[in-house]
């Protein structure tokens, strides 16, 4: 049985990924230090519904399916803890079988501070973001180098690494001709937040490890994800992944739907022409699975752009307004002065063919899928706190 280690397994994407691979028959271990939950408590941004602890969820999963997801709680910025999963010293806070699972064949790395506004709240949160994200990645690179260079890492990067250049965005690489000679380089990257800057640096750390020590890495440049339900989460409502609707941790579509339901005008920053690539959470699972099943050879870094379609913020707001009104919510859209420094109208033409070629079948954002999301969020309407929706983090 293939052995998968998921770093950040308590998170929005980590937990659904853990259930997905467990259901497929993999031997899954999840690691997390509750950074995300603690940050939500510190910043007083409640989630839409309470989420059982990682250990409770692993127990529920075991009760319902008979399958085991091993849980290790700890901070991956601690190098000894990070290395324990590769040198046989790992201990688990919960497991049916406490014996070490063995060195993982695949590591899925999600364990980072994932919010642009969080990274720019002030210098303290900037430092937390830089040290957390880079140390976790660097600890992983060195653990692989020292104990297991054969292990395949699937890291989730972000389309935000590319920024919004005035040329077509390729999948990771660009061939350059200069003074009559040609070479291929990482596509030029220019982040619009410190969080995104750490993701660029992650890619650079992995690229270094691939060049120096023949590591095998897939970096998935993902766009903002929306949705909650996956095939495995419907087994028991307590297995649903976390859902934030605040400006710090809520992704834009999840946030807009929540705002529509409580009559809070949809907050479009500036002109609203900011265009990004989006995907359904079920497609994150498909993409990560295809990446796991198609590892690169030693000494190779594969990069795929992980989006299924592109929308401007205005287009998303319009879709949410239309479906919300059809469902009887009087939805308003409000343009706010943009608290961020970013292009509000720009060229955006990314390539995203690689994962489709591997067999991913997209779930597009249809009226039906939006209606389903409205219904899911509306079931928790009484929990929604309007005061956490907008925080006005400026940069
Ligand atoms: N959700 C999206 O829309 C999206 C889009 C693009 C890229 N990504 C990337 O995907 C990854 C997962 O995103 P997410 O939305 O699930 O975020 P998340 O915050 O829900 O998940 C990350 C998990 O990692 C854990 N973690 C962070 N630092 C850790 C540490 N030092 N030790 C142990 N655990 C730690 C957190 O507690 C959290 O549970 C992130 O790297 C993010 O940059 C997410």
Coordinates of C-alpha atoms and ligand atoms in Angstrom, one line a residue:
X1 CA 0.0 0.0 0.0
X2 CA 1.4 3.4 -0.9
X3 CA 2.4 5.6 2.0
X4 CA 1.4 9.3 1.9
X5 CA 2.3 12.0 4.3
X6 CA 0.1 15.1 4.3
X7 CA 1.6 18.2 5.9
X8 CA -1.1 20.6 6.9
X9 CA -3.7 17.8 7.1
X10 CA -6.1 19.7 9.4
X11 CA -6.6 22.5 6.8
X12 CA -9.2 23.5 4.3
X13 CA -7.6 21.3 1.6
X14 CA -5.6 19.0 3.8
X15 CA -8.4 17.1 5.5
X16 CA -10.4 16.4 2.3
X17 CA -7.2 15.3 0.7
X18 CA -6.5 12.9 3.6
X19 CA -10.0 11.3 3.3
X20 CA -9.7 11.1 -0.5
X21 CA -6.4 9.2 -0.4
X22 CA -7.5 7.0 2.5
X23 CA -10.6 6.0 0.6
X24 CA -8.4 5.1 -2.4
X25 CA -6.5 2.7 -0.2
X26 CA -3.4 4.7 0.6
X27 CA -1.7 4.5 4.0
X28 CA -2.2 8.1 5.1
X29 CA -0.5 10.1 7.9
X30 CA -1.6 13.7 8.5
X31 CA 0.5 16.3 10.4
X32 CA -0.6 19.7 11.7
X33 CA 0.0 22.1 14.5
X34 CA -3.4 23.9 14.4
X35 CA -1.7 27.0 13.1
X36 CA -4.8 27.9 11.1
X37 CA -7.3 27.4 13.9
X38 CA -5.1 29.3 16.4
X39 CA -4.8 32.2 14.0
X40 CA -8.6 32.3 13.6
X41 CA -8.9 32.5 17.4
X42 CA -6.2 35.1 17.7
X43 CA -7.8 37.3 15.0
X44 CA -11.3 36.5 16.3
X45 CA -12.6 35.4 12.9
X46 CA -15.0 32.6 13.5
X47 CA -15.6 29.7 11.1
X48 CA -19.0 29.0 9.7
X49 CA -19.5 25.9 11.8
X50 CA -17.4 24.2 14.5
X51 CA -15.0 21.6 13.2
X52 CA -13.9 18.7 15.4
X53 CA -10.2 18.4 16.1
X54 CA -8.0 16.5 13.7
X55 CA -7.9 13.5 16.1
X56 CA -11.7 13.5 16.5
X57 CA -12.1 13.6 12.7
X58 CA -9.7 10.7 12.2
X59 CA -11.7 8.7 14.8
X60 CA -15.0 9.5 13.0
X61 CA -13.5 8.5 9.7
X62 CA -12.3 5.2 11.2
X63 CA -15.8 4.5 12.8
X64 CA -17.6 5.2 9.5
X65 CA -15.2 3.6 7.0
X66 CA -13.0 1.2 9.0
X67 CA -10.0 3.1 7.5
X68 CA -7.1 4.6 9.4
X69 CA -5.7 8.1 9.0
X70 CA -2.7 8.4 11.4
X71 CA -2.5 11.8 13.2
X72 CA 0.7 13.6 14.3
X73 CA 0.3 17.0 16.0
X74 CA 3.4 19.2 15.9
X75 CA 5.2 22.1 14.4
X76 CA 7.0 21.4 11.1
X77 CA 9.2 24.4 11.6
X78 CA 11.0 22.3 14.2
X79 CA 13.5 20.4 12.1
X80 CA 13.7 17.3 14.4
X81 CA 9.9 16.9 14.3
X82 CA 9.9 17.3 10.5
X83 CA 12.7 14.8 10.1
X84 CA 11.0 12.3 12.4
X85 CA 8.7 11.2 9.5
X86 CA 11.8 10.3 7.4
X87 CA 14.1 8.8 10.0
X88 CA 11.7 6.4 11.7
X89 CA 11.3 8.4 14.9
X90 CA 7.8 9.7 14.3
X91 CA 5.2 9.2 17.0
X92 CA 1.4 9.6 16.5
X93 CA -1.2 11.2 18.7
X94 CA -3.7 8.9 17.2
X95 CA -3.4 5.7 15.1
X96 CA -5.1 2.3 15.1
X97 CA -1.7 0.8 14.5
X98 CA 1.0 2.8 16.2
X99 CA 3.9 1.2 14.3
X100 CA 5.8 3.7 12.1
X101 CA 4.2 3.8 8.7
X102 CA 7.6 3.8 7.0
X103 CA 9.3 6.5 4.9
X104 CA 6.6 8.1 2.7
X105 CA 6.6 7.5 -1.0
X106 CA 4.8 10.8 -1.4
X107 CA 4.6 13.9 0.6
X108 CA 1.7 16.4 0.0
X109 CA 2.8 19.8 1.3
X110 CA 0.1 22.2 2.3
X111 CA 1.5 23.3 5.7
X112 CA 1.7 27.0 5.3
X113 CA 0.2 30.3 6.3
X114 CA -2.0 30.8 3.3
X115 CA -3.4 34.3 3.5
X116 CA -2.2 37.4 1.7
X117 CA -3.9 39.9 4.1
X118 CA -2.6 38.0 7.2
X119 CA 1.0 38.4 5.8
X120 CA 0.5 42.1 5.5
X121 CA -1.4 43.0 8.7
X122 CA 1.9 44.2 10.3
X123 CA 5.5 43.3 10.6
X124 CA 4.8 40.6 13.2
X125 CA 2.4 38.7 10.9
X126 CA 4.8 39.2 8.0
X127 CA 7.6 37.6 10.0
X128 CA 5.4 34.7 11.1
X129 CA 4.5 34.1 7.5
X130 CA 8.0 34.2 6.2
X131 CA 9.5 32.1 9.0
X132 CA 6.7 29.6 9.1
X133 CA 6.4 28.9 5.4
X134 CA 10.1 28.9 4.5
X135 CA 11.2 26.9 7.5
X136 CA 8.6 24.2 6.8
X137 CA 9.7 23.9 3.2
X138 CA 13.4 24.0 4.0
X139 CA 13.1 21.4 6.7
X140 CA 11.3 19.2 4.2
X141 CA 13.9 19.7 1.5
X142 CA 16.7 18.8 3.9
X143 CA 14.9 15.8 5.4
X144 CA 14.5 14.5 1.8
X145 CA 18.1 15.1 0.9
X146 CA 19.3 13.4 4.1
X147 CA 17.0 10.4 4.3
X148 CA 14.8 9.9 1.2
X149 CA 15.6 11.7 -2.1
X150 CA 13.4 9.2 -3.8
X151 CA 10.2 10.5 -2.1
X152 CA 8.0 12.5 -4.4
X153 CA 6.8 15.9 -3.1
X154 CA 3.6 17.4 -4.3
X155 CA 3.6 21.0 -3.2
X156 CA 0.7 23.4 -3.7
X157 CA 2.0 26.7 -4.9
X158 CA -0.2 29.5 -6.2
X159 CA -0.9 31.2 -9.5
X160 CA -0.2 34.4 -7.5
X161 CA 3.5 33.6 -7.9
X162 CA 3.2 34.8 -11.5
X163 CA 1.3 38.0 -10.7
X164 CA -0.5 39.6 -13.6
X165 CA 2.1 40.0 -16.4
X166 CA 1.3 41.6 -19.7
X167 CA 2.3 38.4 -21.5
X168 CA 0.7 34.9 -21.6
X169 CA 1.5 32.8 -18.5
X170 CA 3.1 29.5 -19.3
X171 CA 3.1 26.4 -17.0
X172 CA 6.1 27.1 -14.8
X173 CA 8.8 27.6 -17.4
X174 CA 9.7 30.1 -20.2
X175 CA 12.2 29.7 -23.0
X176 CA 14.3 32.9 -23.4
X177 CA 16.4 33.9 -26.3
X178 CA 19.0 36.4 -25.4
X179 CA 21.9 37.7 -27.6
X180 CA 21.4 34.7 -30.0
X181 CA 21.4 32.0 -27.3
X182 CA 18.5 30.1 -25.7
X183 CA 17.8 28.7 -22.3
X184 CA 14.7 27.7 -20.2
X185 CA 14.0 29.4 -16.8
X186 CA 11.3 29.5 -14.2
X187 CA 8.6 31.8 -15.6
X188 CA 9.2 35.3 -14.2
X189 CA 7.5 35.7 -10.9
X190 CA 6.3 38.9 -9.2
X191 CA 4.1 38.5 -6.2
X192 CA 1.6 41.0 -4.9
X193 CA 1.8 40.0 -1.2
X194 CA 4.4 38.6 1.2
X195 CA 2.5 35.4 1.5
X196 CA 2.8 35.0 -2.3
X197 CA 6.5 35.9 -2.0
X198 CA 7.0 32.9 0.3
X199 CA 5.4 30.7 -2.3
X200 CA 7.9 31.9 -4.9
X201 CA 10.7 31.2 -2.4
X202 CA 9.2 27.7 -1.8
X203 CA 9.5 27.0 -5.5
X204 CA 13.1 28.3 -5.5
X205 CA 13.9 26.0 -2.5
X206 CA 12.5 23.0 -4.3
X207 CA 14.2 23.9 -7.5
X208 CA 17.5 24.2 -5.7
X209 CA 16.9 20.7 -4.1
X210 CA 16.0 19.2 -7.4
X211 CA 19.2 20.6 -9.1
X212 CA 21.6 19.8 -6.2
X213 CA 20.3 16.6 -4.8
X214 CA 18.1 15.1 -7.6
X215 CA 14.9 15.4 -5.6
X216 CA 11.5 14.8 -7.3
X217 CA 9.0 17.6 -7.0
X218 CA 5.7 18.6 -8.5
X219 CA 4.7 22.2 -7.8
X220 CA 1.0 22.9 -8.5
X221 CA 0.3 26.6 -9.1
X222 CA -3.2 26.7 -7.8
X223 CA -5.8 29.5 -8.0
X224 CA -8.4 30.3 -5.3
X225 CA -10.5 27.3 -4.4
X226 CA -14.2 27.3 -3.6
X227 CA -16.7 24.8 -2.1
X228 CA -16.9 22.4 0.8
X229 CA -18.3 19.1 -0.3
X230 CA -16.3 16.2 -1.6
X231 CA -17.3 12.6 -2.2
X232 CA -15.9 11.6 1.2
X233 CA -17.2 14.5 3.3
X234 CA -20.8 13.6 2.7
X235 CA -20.4 10.4 4.7
X236 CA -20.9 12.3 7.9
X237 CA -21.5 16.0 8.4
X238 CA -18.7 16.2 11.0
X239 CA -16.2 15.4 8.3
X240 CA -16.9 18.6 6.3
X241 CA -13.8 20.7 5.9
X242 CA -13.5 24.1 7.6
X243 CA -15.1 27.2 6.0
X244 CA -13.9 30.8 6.6
X245 CA -15.9 33.7 5.3
X246 CA -13.8 36.6 6.6
X247 CA -11.4 38.8 4.7
X248 CA -8.3 37.2 6.2
X249 CA -8.9 33.5 5.5
X250 CA -12.1 33.2 3.4
X251 CA -11.5 32.7 -0.3
X252 CA -13.4 35.1 -2.5
X253 CA -16.3 33.0 -3.7
X254 CA -16.9 31.4 -0.3
X255 CA -17.0 34.9 1.1
X256 CA -19.3 36.4 -1.4
X257 CA -21.9 33.6 -1.0
X258 CA -21.9 34.1 2.8
X259 CA -22.2 37.9 2.4
X260 CA -25.1 37.4 0.0
X261 CA -26.9 35.3 2.5
X262 CA -26.7 37.8 5.4
X263 CA -27.5 40.8 3.3
X264 CA -23.9 42.2 3.4
X265 CA -23.2 43.9 0.1
X266 CA -20.6 42.0 -1.9
X267 CA -17.3 43.8 -1.4
X268 CA -15.6 44.5 -4.8
X269 CA -12.2 46.2 -4.4
X270 CA -11.6 49.0 -6.8
X271 CA -12.7 48.5 -10.4
X272 CA -13.2 44.7 -9.9
X273 CA -11.3 43.8 -13.1
X274 CA -8.8 41.6 -11.1
X275 CA -8.9 38.3 -13.0
X276 CA -7.8 35.0 -11.5
X277 CA -8.1 31.3 -12.2
X278 CA -10.5 29.4 -9.9
X279 CA -11.3 25.8 -9.1
X280 CA -13.8 23.6 -7.2
X281 CA -12.4 21.9 -4.2
X282 CA -13.2 18.5 -5.8
X283 CA -10.8 19.5 -8.6
X284 CA -8.1 20.2 -6.1
X285 CA -8.4 16.6 -5.1
X286 CA -8.4 15.3 -8.7
X287 CA -5.4 17.4 -9.6
X288 CA -3.4 16.4 -6.5
X289 CA -4.3 12.7 -7.2
X290 CA -3.1 13.0 -10.8
X291 CA 0.1 14.6 -9.6
X292 CA 0.7 11.8 -7.1
X293 CA 0.1 9.2 -9.8
X294 CA 2.5 10.8 -12.3
X295 CA 5.7 11.6 -10.4
X296 CA 8.6 13.2 -12.2
X297 CA 11.8 11.3 -12.6
X298 CA 14.7 12.1 -10.2
X299 CA 16.2 15.5 -10.6
X300 CA 13.1 17.0 -12.2
X301 CA 10.6 19.7 -11.1
X302 CA 7.2 19.4 -12.8
X303 CA 5.0 22.5 -12.6
X304 CA 1.3 22.6 -13.5
X305 CA -1.1 25.5 -13.4
X306 CA -4.0 24.3 -11.3
X307 CA -7.1 26.3 -12.4
X308 CA -10.1 25.3 -14.4
X309 CA -11.5 28.7 -15.6
X310 CA -10.9 32.4 -15.1
X311 CA -13.2 35.1 -13.8
X312 CA -12.8 38.7 -12.8
X313 CA -14.1 39.8 -9.4
X314 CA -16.9 41.6 -11.1
X315 CA -17.9 38.5 -13.0
X316 CA -18.0 36.4 -9.7
X317 CA -19.9 39.1 -7.9
X318 CA -22.5 39.2 -10.8
X319 CA -22.9 35.4 -10.7
X320 CA -23.4 35.4 -6.9
X321 CA -25.9 38.4 -7.2
X322 CA -27.9 36.7 -9.9
X323 CA -28.2 33.3 -8.2
X324 CA -28.7 34.9 -4.8
X325 CA -31.6 37.0 -6.1
X326 CA -33.1 33.9 -7.8
X327 CA -33.0 32.3 -4.3
X328 CA -34.8 35.3 -2.7
X329 CA -31.8 37.1 -1.2
X330 CA -31.7 40.8 -2.2
X331 CA -28.1 40.9 -3.1
X332 CA -26.2 44.2 -3.6
X333 CA -22.7 44.7 -4.9
X334 CA -20.6 47.6 -3.5
X335 CA -17.4 48.9 -4.9
X336 CA -14.9 49.9 -2.2
X337 CA -11.7 51.8 -2.5
X338 CA -9.1 49.1 -3.0
X339 CA -7.2 48.5 0.2
X340 CA -4.5 46.6 -1.8
X341 CA -1.9 47.6 -4.3
X342 CA -2.8 45.5 -7.3
X343 CA -3.8 46.0 -11.0
X344 CA -7.5 46.4 -11.2
X345 CA -7.6 46.0 -14.9
X346 CA -5.0 43.9 -16.7
X347 CA -4.2 41.3 -19.3
X348 CA -4.5 37.7 -18.0
X349 CA -4.0 34.7 -20.2
X350 CA -2.6 31.6 -18.3
X351 CA -2.1 28.2 -19.9
X352 CA -3.6 25.3 -17.9
X353 CA -3.5 22.3 -20.0
X354 CA -1.0 19.9 -18.2
X355 CA -3.5 18.6 -15.6
X356 CA -6.2 18.2 -18.2
X357 CA -3.8 16.2 -20.3
X358 CA -3.3 13.9 -17.2
X359 CA -7.0 13.3 -17.2
X360 CA -8.5 15.8 -14.8
X361 CA -12.2 16.4 -15.6
X362 CA -13.2 19.9 -14.4
X363 CA -16.3 20.8 -12.3
X364 CA -17.1 24.2 -13.7
X365 CA -18.8 26.9 -11.7
X366 CA -22.4 26.4 -12.9
X367 CA -25.7 28.0 -11.6
X368 CA -26.4 24.6 -10.0
X369 CA -23.1 24.4 -8.2
X370 CA -23.6 27.9 -6.9
X371 CA -27.1 27.1 -5.7
X372 CA -25.8 24.1 -3.9
X373 CA -23.2 26.2 -2.1
X374 CA -25.8 28.8 -1.2
X375 CA -27.9 26.0 0.4
X376 CA -25.0 24.6 2.3
X377 CA -24.0 28.0 3.7
X378 CA -27.6 29.1 4.4
X379 CA -28.0 26.1 6.7
X380 CA -25.5 27.9 9.1
X381 CA -26.9 31.4 8.6
X382 CA -27.4 31.9 12.3
X383 CA -23.6 31.4 12.9
X384 CA -22.5 34.1 10.5
X385 CA -20.9 37.2 12.2
X386 CA -21.1 40.2 10.0
X387 CA -18.4 42.0 12.0
X388 CA -15.7 39.6 10.8
X389 CA -16.4 39.9 7.1
X390 CA -14.4 43.1 6.4
X391 CA -11.2 43.9 8.2
X392 CA -9.7 46.5 5.8
X393 CA -6.1 45.2 5.8
X394 CA -4.3 47.7 3.7
X395 CA -1.1 47.5 1.7
Ligands
LIG1 N1 -7.3 27.5 -0.4 C1 -6.9 28.1 -1.6 O1 -7.7 28.7 -2.3 C2 -5.5 28.0 -2.0 C3 -5.1 28.5 -3.3 C4 -3.8 28.5 -3.7 C5 -2.9 27.8 -2.9 N2 -3.2 27.3 -1.7 C6 -2.2 26.7 -0.9 O2 -2.6 25.4 -0.5 C7 -2.1 25.1 0.8 C8 -3.3 24.7 1.7 O3 -4.2 25.8 1.7 P1 -5.5 25.8 2.7 O4 -6.4 26.7 2.1 O5 -5.8 24.3 2.9 O6 -4.8 26.4 4.0 P2 -5.1 26.0 5.5 O7 -4.5 27.1 6.4 O8 -6.5 25.6 5.7 O9 -4.2 24.7 5.6 C9 -2.8 24.7 6.0 C10 -2.6 23.8 7.2 O10 -1.2 23.8 7.5 C11 -1.1 23.9 8.9 N3 0.2 24.4 9.2 C12 0.7 25.7 8.9 N4 1.9 25.8 9.4 C13 2.3 24.6 10.0 C14 3.4 24.2 10.7 N5 4.4 25.0 10.9 N6 3.4 22.9 11.2 C15 2.4 22.1 11.0 N7 1.2 22.5 10.3 C16 1.2 23.8 9.9 C17 -2.2 24.8 9.3 O11 -2.6 24.6 10.7 C18 -3.4 24.4 8.4 O12 -4.2 23.3 9.0 C19 -1.3 26.3 1.3 O13 0.0 26.1 1.1 C20 -1.8 27.4 0.4 O14 -0.8 28.4 0.1 C21 -4.5 27.4 -1.2

